[in-house]
GROMACS .gro file of N, CA and C in nm:
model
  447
    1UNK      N    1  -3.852  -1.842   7.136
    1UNK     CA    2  -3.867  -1.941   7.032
    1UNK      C    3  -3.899  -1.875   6.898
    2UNK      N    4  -3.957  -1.757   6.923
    2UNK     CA    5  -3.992  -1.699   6.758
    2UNK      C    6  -3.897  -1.634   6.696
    3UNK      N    7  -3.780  -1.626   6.755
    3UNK     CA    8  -3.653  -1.584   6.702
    3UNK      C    9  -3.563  -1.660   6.610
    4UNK      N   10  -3.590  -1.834   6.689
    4UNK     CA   11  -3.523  -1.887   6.640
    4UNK      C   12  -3.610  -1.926   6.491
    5UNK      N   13  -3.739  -1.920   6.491
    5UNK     CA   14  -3.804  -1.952   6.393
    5UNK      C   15  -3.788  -1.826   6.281
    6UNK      N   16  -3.752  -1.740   6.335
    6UNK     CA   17  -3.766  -1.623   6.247
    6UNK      C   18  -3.608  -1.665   6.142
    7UNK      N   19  -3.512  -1.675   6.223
    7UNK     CA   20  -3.378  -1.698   6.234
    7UNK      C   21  -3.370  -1.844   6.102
    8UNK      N   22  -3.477  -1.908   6.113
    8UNK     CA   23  -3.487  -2.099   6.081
    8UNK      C   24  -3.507  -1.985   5.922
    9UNK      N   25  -3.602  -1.891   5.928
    9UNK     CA   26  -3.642  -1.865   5.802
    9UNK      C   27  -3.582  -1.743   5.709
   10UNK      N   28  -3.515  -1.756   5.768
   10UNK     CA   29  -3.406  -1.637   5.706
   10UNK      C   30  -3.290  -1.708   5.673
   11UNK      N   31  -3.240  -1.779   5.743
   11UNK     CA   32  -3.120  -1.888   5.695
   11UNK      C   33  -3.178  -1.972   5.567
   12UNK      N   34  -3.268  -2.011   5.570
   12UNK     CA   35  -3.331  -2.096   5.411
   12UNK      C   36  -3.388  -2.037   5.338
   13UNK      N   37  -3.395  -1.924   5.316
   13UNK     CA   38  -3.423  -1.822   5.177
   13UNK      C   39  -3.313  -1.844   5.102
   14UNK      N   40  -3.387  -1.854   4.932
   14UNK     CA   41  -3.237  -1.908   4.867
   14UNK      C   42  -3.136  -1.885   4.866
   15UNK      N   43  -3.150  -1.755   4.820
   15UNK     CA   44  -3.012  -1.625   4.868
   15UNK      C   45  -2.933  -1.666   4.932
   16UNK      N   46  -2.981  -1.706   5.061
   16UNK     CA   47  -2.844  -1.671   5.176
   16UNK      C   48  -2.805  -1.794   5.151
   17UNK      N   49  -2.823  -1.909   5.102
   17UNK     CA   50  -2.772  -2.017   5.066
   17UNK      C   51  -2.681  -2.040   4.959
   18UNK      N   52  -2.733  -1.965   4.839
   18UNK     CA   53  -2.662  -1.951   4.767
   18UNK      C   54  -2.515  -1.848   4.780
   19UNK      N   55  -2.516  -1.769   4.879
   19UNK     CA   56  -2.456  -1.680   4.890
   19UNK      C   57  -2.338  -1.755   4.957
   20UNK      N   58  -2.383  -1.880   5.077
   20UNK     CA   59  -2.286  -1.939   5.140
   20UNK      C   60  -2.193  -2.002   5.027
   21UNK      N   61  -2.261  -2.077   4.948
   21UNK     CA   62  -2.224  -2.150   4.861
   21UNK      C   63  -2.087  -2.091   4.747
   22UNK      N   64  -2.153  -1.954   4.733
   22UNK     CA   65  -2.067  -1.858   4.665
   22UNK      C   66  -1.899  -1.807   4.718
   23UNK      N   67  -1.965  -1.825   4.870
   23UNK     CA   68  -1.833  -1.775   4.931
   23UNK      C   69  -1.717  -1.868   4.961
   24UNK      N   70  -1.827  -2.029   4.971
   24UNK     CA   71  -1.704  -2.136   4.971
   24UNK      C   72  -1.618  -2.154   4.849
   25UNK      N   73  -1.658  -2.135   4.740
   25UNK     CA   74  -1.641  -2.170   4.622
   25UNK      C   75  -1.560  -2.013   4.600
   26UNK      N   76  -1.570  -1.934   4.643
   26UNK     CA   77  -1.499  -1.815   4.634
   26UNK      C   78  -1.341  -1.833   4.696
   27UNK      N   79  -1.336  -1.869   4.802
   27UNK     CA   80  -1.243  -1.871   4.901
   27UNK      C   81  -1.152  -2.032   4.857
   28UNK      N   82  -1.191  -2.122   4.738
   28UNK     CA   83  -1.133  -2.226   4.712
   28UNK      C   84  -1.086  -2.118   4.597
   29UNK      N   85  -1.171  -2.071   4.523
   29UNK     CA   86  -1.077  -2.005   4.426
   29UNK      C   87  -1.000  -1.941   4.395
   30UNK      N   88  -0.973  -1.885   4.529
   30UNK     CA   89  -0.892  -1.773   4.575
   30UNK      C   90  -0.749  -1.836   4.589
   31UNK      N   91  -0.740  -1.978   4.621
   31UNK     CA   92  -0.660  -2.002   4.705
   31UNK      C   93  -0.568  -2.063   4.562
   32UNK      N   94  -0.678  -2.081   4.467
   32UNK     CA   95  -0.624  -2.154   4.306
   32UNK      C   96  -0.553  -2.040   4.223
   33UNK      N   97  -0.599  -1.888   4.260
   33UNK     CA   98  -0.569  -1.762   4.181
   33UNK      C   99  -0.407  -1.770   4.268
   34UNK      N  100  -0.434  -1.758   4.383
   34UNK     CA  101  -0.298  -1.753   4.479
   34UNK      C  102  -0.147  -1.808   4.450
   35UNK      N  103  -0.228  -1.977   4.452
   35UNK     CA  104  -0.119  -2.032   4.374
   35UNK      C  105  -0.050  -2.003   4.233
   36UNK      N  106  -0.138  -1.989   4.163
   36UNK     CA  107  -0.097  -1.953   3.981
   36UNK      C  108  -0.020  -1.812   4.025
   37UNK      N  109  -0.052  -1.740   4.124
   37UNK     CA  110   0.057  -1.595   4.100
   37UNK      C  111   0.162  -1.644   4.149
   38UNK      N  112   0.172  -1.738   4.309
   38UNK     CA  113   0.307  -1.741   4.336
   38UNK      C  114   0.385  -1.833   4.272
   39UNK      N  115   0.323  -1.950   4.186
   39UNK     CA  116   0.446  -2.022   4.162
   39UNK      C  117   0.429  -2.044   4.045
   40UNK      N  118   0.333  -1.959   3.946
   40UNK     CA  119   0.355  -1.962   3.816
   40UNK      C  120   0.404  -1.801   3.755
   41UNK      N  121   0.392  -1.727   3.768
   41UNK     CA  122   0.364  -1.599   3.738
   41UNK      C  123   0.505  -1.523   3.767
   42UNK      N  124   0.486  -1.491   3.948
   42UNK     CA  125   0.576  -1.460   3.993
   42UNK      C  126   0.745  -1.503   4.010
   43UNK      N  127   0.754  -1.606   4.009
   43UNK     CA  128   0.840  -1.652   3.972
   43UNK      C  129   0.931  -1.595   3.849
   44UNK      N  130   0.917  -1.620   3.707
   44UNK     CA  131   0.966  -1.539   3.624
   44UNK      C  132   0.977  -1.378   3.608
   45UNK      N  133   0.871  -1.323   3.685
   45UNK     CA  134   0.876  -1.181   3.727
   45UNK      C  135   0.995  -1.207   3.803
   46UNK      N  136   1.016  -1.265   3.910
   46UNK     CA  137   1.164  -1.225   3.984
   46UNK      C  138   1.270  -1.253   3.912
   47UNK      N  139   1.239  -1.383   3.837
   47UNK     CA  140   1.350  -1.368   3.750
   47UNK      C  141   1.420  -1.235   3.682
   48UNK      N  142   1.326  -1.202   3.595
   48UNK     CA  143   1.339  -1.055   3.544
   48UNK      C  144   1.378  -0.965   3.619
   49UNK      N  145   1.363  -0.965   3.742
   49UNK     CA  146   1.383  -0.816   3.835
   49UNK      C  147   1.556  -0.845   3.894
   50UNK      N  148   1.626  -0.968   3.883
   50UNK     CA  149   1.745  -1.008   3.925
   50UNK      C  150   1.749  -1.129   4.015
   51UNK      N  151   1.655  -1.261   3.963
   51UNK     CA  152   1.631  -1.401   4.050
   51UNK      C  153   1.596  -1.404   4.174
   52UNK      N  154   1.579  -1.298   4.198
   52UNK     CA  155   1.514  -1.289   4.402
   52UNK      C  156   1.365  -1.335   4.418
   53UNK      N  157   1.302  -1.352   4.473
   53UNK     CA  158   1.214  -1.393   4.560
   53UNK      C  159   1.121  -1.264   4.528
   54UNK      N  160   0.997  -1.249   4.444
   54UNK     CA  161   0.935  -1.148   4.469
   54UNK      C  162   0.908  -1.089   4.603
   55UNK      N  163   0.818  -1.207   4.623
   55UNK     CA  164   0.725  -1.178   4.774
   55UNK      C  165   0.855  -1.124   4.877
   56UNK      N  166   0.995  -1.159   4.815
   56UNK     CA  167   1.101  -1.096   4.950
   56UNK      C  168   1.166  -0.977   4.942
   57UNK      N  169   1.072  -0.843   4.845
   57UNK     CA  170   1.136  -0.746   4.825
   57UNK      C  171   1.083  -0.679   4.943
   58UNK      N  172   1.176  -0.552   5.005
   58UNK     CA  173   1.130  -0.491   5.116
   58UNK      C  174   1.215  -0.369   5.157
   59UNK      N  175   1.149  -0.285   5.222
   59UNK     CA  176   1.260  -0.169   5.276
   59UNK      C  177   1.234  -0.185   5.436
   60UNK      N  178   1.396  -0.198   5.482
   60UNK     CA  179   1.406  -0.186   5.626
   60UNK      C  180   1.349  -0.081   5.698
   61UNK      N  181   1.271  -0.124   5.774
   61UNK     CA  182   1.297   0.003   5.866
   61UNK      C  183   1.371   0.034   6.022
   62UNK      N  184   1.392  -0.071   6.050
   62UNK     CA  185   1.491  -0.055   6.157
   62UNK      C  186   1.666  -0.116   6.141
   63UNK      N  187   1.729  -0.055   6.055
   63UNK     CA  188   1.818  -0.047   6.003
   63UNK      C  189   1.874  -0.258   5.957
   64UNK      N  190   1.791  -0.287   5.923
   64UNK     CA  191   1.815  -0.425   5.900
   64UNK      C  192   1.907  -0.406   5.723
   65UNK      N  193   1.976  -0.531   5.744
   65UNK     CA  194   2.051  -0.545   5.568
   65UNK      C  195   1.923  -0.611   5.488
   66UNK      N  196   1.924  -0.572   5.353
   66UNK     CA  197   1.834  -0.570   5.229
   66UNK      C  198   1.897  -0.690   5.197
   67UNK      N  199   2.018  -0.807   5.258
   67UNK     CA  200   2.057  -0.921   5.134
   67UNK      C  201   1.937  -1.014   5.246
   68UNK      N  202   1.918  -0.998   5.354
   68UNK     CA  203   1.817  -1.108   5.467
   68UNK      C  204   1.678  -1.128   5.380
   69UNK      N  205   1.611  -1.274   5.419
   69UNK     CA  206   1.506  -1.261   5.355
   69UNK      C  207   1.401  -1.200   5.418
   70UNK      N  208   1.279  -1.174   5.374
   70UNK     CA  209   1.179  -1.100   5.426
   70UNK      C  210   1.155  -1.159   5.578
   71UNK      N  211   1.161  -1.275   5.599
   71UNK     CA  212   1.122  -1.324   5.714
   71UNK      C  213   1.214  -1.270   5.864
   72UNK      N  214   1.352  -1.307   5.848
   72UNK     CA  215   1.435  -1.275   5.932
   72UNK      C  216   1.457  -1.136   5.937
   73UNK      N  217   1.428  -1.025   5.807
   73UNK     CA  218   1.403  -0.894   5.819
   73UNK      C  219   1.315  -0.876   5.902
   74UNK      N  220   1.195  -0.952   5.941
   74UNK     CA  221   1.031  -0.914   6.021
   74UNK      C  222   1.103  -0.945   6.183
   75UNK      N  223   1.192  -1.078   6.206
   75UNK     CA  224   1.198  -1.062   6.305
   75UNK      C  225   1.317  -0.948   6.385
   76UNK      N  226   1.417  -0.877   6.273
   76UNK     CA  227   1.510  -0.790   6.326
   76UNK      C  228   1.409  -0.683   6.332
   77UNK      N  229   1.313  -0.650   6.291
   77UNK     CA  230   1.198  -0.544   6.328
   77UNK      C  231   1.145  -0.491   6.232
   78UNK      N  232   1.048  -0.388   6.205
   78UNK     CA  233   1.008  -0.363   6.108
   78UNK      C  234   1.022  -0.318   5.999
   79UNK      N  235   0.948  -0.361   5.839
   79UNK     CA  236   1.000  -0.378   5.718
   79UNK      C  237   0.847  -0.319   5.656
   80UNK      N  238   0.929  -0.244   5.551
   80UNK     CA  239   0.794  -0.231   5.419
   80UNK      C  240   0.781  -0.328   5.363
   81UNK      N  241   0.728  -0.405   5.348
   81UNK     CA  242   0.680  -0.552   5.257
   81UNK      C  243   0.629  -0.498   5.150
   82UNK      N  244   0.682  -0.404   5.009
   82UNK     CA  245   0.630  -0.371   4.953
   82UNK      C  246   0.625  -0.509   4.798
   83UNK      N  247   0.689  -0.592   4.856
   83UNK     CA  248   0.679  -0.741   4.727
   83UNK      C  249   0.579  -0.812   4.770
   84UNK      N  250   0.570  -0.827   4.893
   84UNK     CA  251   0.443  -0.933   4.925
   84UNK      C  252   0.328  -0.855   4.904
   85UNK      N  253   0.296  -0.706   4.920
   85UNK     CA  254   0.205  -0.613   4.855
   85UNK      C  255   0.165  -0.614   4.697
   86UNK      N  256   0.248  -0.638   4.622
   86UNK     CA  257   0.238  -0.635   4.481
   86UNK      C  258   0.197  -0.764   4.486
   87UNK      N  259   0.277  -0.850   4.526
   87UNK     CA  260   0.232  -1.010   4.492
   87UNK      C  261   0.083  -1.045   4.511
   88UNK      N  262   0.041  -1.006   4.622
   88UNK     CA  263  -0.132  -0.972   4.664
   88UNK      C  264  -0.209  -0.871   4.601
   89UNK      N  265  -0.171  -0.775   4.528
   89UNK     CA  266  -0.265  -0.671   4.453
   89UNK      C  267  -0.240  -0.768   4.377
   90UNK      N  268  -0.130  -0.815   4.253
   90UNK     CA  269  -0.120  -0.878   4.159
   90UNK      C  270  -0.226  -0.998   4.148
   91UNK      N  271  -0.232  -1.030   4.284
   91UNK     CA  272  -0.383  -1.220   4.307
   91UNK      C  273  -0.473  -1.108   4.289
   92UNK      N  274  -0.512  -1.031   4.356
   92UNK     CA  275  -0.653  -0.980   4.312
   92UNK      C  276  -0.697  -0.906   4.191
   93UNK      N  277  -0.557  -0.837   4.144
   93UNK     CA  278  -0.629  -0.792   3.998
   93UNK      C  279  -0.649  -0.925   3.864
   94UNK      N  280  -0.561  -1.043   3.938
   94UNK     CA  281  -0.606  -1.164   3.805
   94UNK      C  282  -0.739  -1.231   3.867
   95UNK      N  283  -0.747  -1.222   3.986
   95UNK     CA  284  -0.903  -1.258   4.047
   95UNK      C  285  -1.027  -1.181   3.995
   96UNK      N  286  -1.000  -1.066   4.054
   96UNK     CA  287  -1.114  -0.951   3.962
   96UNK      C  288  -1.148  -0.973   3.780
   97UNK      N  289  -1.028  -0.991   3.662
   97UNK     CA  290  -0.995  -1.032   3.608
   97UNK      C  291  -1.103  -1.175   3.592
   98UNK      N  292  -1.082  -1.261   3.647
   98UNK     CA  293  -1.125  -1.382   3.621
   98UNK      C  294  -1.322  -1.381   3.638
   99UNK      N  295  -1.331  -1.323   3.760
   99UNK     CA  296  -1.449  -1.278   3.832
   99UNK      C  297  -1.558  -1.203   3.724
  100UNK      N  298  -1.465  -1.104   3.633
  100UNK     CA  299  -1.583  -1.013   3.515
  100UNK      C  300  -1.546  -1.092   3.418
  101UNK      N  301  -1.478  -1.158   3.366
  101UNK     CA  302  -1.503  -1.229   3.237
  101UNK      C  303  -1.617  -1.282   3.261
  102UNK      N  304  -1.638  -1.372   3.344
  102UNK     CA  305  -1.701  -1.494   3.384
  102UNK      C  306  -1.876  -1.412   3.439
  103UNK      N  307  -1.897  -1.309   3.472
  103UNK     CA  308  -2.025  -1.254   3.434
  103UNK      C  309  -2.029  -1.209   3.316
  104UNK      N  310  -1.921  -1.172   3.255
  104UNK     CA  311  -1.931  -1.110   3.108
  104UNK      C  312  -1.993  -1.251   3.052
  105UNK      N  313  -1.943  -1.376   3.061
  105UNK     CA  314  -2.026  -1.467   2.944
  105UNK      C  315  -2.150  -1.530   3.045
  106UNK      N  316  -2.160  -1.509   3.124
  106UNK     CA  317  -2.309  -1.508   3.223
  106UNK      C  318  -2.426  -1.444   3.130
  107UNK      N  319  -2.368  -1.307   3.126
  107UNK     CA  320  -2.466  -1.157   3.080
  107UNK      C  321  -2.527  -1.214   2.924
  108UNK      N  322  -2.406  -1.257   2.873
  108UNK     CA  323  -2.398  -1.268   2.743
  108UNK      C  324  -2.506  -1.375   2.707
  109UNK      N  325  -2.450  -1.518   2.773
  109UNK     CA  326  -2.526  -1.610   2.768
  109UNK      C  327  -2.696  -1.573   2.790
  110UNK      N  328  -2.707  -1.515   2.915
  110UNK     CA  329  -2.846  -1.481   2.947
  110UNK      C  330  -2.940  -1.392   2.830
  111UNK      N  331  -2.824  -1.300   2.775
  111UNK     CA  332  -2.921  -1.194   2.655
  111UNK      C  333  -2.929  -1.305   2.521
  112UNK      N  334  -2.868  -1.408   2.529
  112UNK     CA  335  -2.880  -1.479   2.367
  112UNK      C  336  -2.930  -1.650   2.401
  113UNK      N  337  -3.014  -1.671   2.538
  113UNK     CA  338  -3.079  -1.768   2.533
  113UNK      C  339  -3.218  -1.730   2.470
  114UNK      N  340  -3.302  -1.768   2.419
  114UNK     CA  341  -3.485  -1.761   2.394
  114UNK      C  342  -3.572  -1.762   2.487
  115UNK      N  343  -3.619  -1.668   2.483
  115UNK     CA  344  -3.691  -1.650   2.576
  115UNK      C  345  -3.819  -1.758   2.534
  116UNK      N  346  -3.860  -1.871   2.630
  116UNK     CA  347  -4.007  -1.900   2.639
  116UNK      C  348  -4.085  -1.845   2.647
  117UNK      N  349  -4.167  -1.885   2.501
  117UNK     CA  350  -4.322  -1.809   2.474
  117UNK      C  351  -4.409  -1.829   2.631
  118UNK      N  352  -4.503  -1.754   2.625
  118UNK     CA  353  -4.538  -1.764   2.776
  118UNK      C  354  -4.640  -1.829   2.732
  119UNK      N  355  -4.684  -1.890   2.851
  119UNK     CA  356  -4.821  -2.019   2.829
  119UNK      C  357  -4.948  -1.924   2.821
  120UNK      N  358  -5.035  -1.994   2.740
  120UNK     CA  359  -5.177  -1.920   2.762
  120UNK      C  360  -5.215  -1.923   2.881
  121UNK      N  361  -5.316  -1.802   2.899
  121UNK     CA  362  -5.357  -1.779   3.038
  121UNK      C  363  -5.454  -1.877   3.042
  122UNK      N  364  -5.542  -1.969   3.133
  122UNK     CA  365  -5.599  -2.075   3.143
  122UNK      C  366  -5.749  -2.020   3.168
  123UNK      N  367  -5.839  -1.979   3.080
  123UNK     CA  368  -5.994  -1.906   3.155
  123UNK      C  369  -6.057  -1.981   3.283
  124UNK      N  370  -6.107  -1.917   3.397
  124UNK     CA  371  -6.151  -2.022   3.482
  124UNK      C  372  -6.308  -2.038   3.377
  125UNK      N  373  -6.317  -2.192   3.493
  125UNK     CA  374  -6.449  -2.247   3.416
  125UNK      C  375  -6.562  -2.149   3.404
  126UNK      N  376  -6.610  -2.076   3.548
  126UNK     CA  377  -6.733  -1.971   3.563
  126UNK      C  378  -6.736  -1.888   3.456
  127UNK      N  379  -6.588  -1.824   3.417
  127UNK     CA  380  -6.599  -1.742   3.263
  127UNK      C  381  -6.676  -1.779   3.149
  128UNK      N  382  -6.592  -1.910   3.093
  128UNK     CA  383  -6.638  -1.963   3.013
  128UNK      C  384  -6.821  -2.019   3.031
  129UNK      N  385  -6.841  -2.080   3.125
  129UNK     CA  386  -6.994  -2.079   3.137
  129UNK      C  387  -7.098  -1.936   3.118
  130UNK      N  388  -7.002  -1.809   3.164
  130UNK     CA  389  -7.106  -1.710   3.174
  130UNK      C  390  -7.080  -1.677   2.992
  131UNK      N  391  -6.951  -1.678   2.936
  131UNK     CA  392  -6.961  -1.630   2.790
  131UNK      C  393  -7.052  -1.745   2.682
  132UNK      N  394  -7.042  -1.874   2.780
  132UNK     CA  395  -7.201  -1.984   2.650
  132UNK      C  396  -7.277  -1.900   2.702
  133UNK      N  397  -7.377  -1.891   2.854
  133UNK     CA  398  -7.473  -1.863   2.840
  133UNK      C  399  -7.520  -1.706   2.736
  134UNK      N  400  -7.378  -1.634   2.723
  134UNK     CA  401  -7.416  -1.489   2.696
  134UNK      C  402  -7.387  -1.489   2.534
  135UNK      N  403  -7.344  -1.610   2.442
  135UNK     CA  404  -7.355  -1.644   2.330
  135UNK      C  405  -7.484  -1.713   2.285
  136UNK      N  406  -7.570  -1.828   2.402
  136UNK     CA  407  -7.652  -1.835   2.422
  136UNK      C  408  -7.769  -1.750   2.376
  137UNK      N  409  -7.797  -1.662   2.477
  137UNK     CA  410  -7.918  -1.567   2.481
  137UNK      C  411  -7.855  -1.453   2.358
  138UNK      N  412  -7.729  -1.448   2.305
  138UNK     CA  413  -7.769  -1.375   2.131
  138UNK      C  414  -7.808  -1.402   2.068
  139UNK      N  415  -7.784  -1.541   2.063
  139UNK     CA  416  -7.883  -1.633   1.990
  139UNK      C  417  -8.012  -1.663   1.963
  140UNK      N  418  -8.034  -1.686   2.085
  140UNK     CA  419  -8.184  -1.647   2.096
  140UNK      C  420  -8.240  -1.576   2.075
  141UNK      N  421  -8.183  -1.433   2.074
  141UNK     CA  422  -8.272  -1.256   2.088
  141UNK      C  423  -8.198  -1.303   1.896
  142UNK      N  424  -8.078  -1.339   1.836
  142UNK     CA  425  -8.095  -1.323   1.677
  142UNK      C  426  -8.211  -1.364   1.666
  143UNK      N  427  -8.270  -1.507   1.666
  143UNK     CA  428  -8.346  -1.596   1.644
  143UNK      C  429  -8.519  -1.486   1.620
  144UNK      N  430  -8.513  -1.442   1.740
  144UNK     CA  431  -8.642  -1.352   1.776
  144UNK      C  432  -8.650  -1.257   1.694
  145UNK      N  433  -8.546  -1.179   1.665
  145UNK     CA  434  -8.537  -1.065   1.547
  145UNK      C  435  -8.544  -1.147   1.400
  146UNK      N  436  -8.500  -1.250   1.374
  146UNK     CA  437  -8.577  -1.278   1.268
  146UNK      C  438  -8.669  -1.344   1.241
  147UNK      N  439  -8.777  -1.414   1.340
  147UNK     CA  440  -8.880  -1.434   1.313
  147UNK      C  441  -8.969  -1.282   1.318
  148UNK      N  442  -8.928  -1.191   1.417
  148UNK     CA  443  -9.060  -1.069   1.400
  148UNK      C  444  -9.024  -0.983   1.256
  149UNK      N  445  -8.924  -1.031   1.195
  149UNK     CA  446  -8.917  -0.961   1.058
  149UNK      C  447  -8.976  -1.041   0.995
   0.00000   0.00000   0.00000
């Protein structure tokens, strides 16, 4: 049972919560970067390269024809998928891309908010009672020094 309690308290530290949170929201965004390469991006890249199918560039390796698409190339046997490779470095370098801007105005934001003045420290009461009584008795000992003058 103290495992699972140990377990209860390690799962609800903020962190790992936030961290879940990070990764859902990671893995939706991933899937938003994904789309914008394949059917915004890439697209006109193939255009440019001669209207083909990025993701369907490839080198045979078991003597398959280069006009088949990538798919029916995979099932005549194996292929360098070197378009669906680019197409996927290409999602992650606009991901990465997206990922440091977005601490860049984090960082930024954080160095040019104001910092709150910090609150006075609050004296406990016993202080303050021992500094009357010890303003107190100067008083008194002034008082004494100028009556014996």
């Amino acid at each position: 049972m103290a495992m699972m309690q140990e377990f209860k308290e390690f799962a609800m530290k903020g962190n790992v919560v936030d961290l879940a949170v990070g990764v859902i929201i990671g893995g939706a965004f991933g899937k938003i970067v994904d789309s914008l390469v394949q059917d915004v991006i890439m697209p006109p890249i193939g255009r440019i390269f001669g209207g083909l199918d990025f993701a369907n560039y490839y080198l045979p390796l078991n003597g398959q024809a280069t006009s088949m698409t990538l798919v029916e190339a995979k099932k005549a046997g194996a292929v360098l998928a070197y378009g669906n490779f680019l197409t996927i470095l290409l999602n992650f370098i606009i991901l990465a891309f997206i990922i440091f801007q977005m601490v860049r105005l984090m960082n930024k934001a954080r160095r040019s908010a104001p910092a709150a003045p910090a609150p006075e420290a609050v004296t406990p009461e016993d202080i303050v009672l021992l500094r009357e009584i010890r303003d107190s008795l100067q008083k008194g000992a002034q008082k004494n020094n100028d009556l014996a003058q």
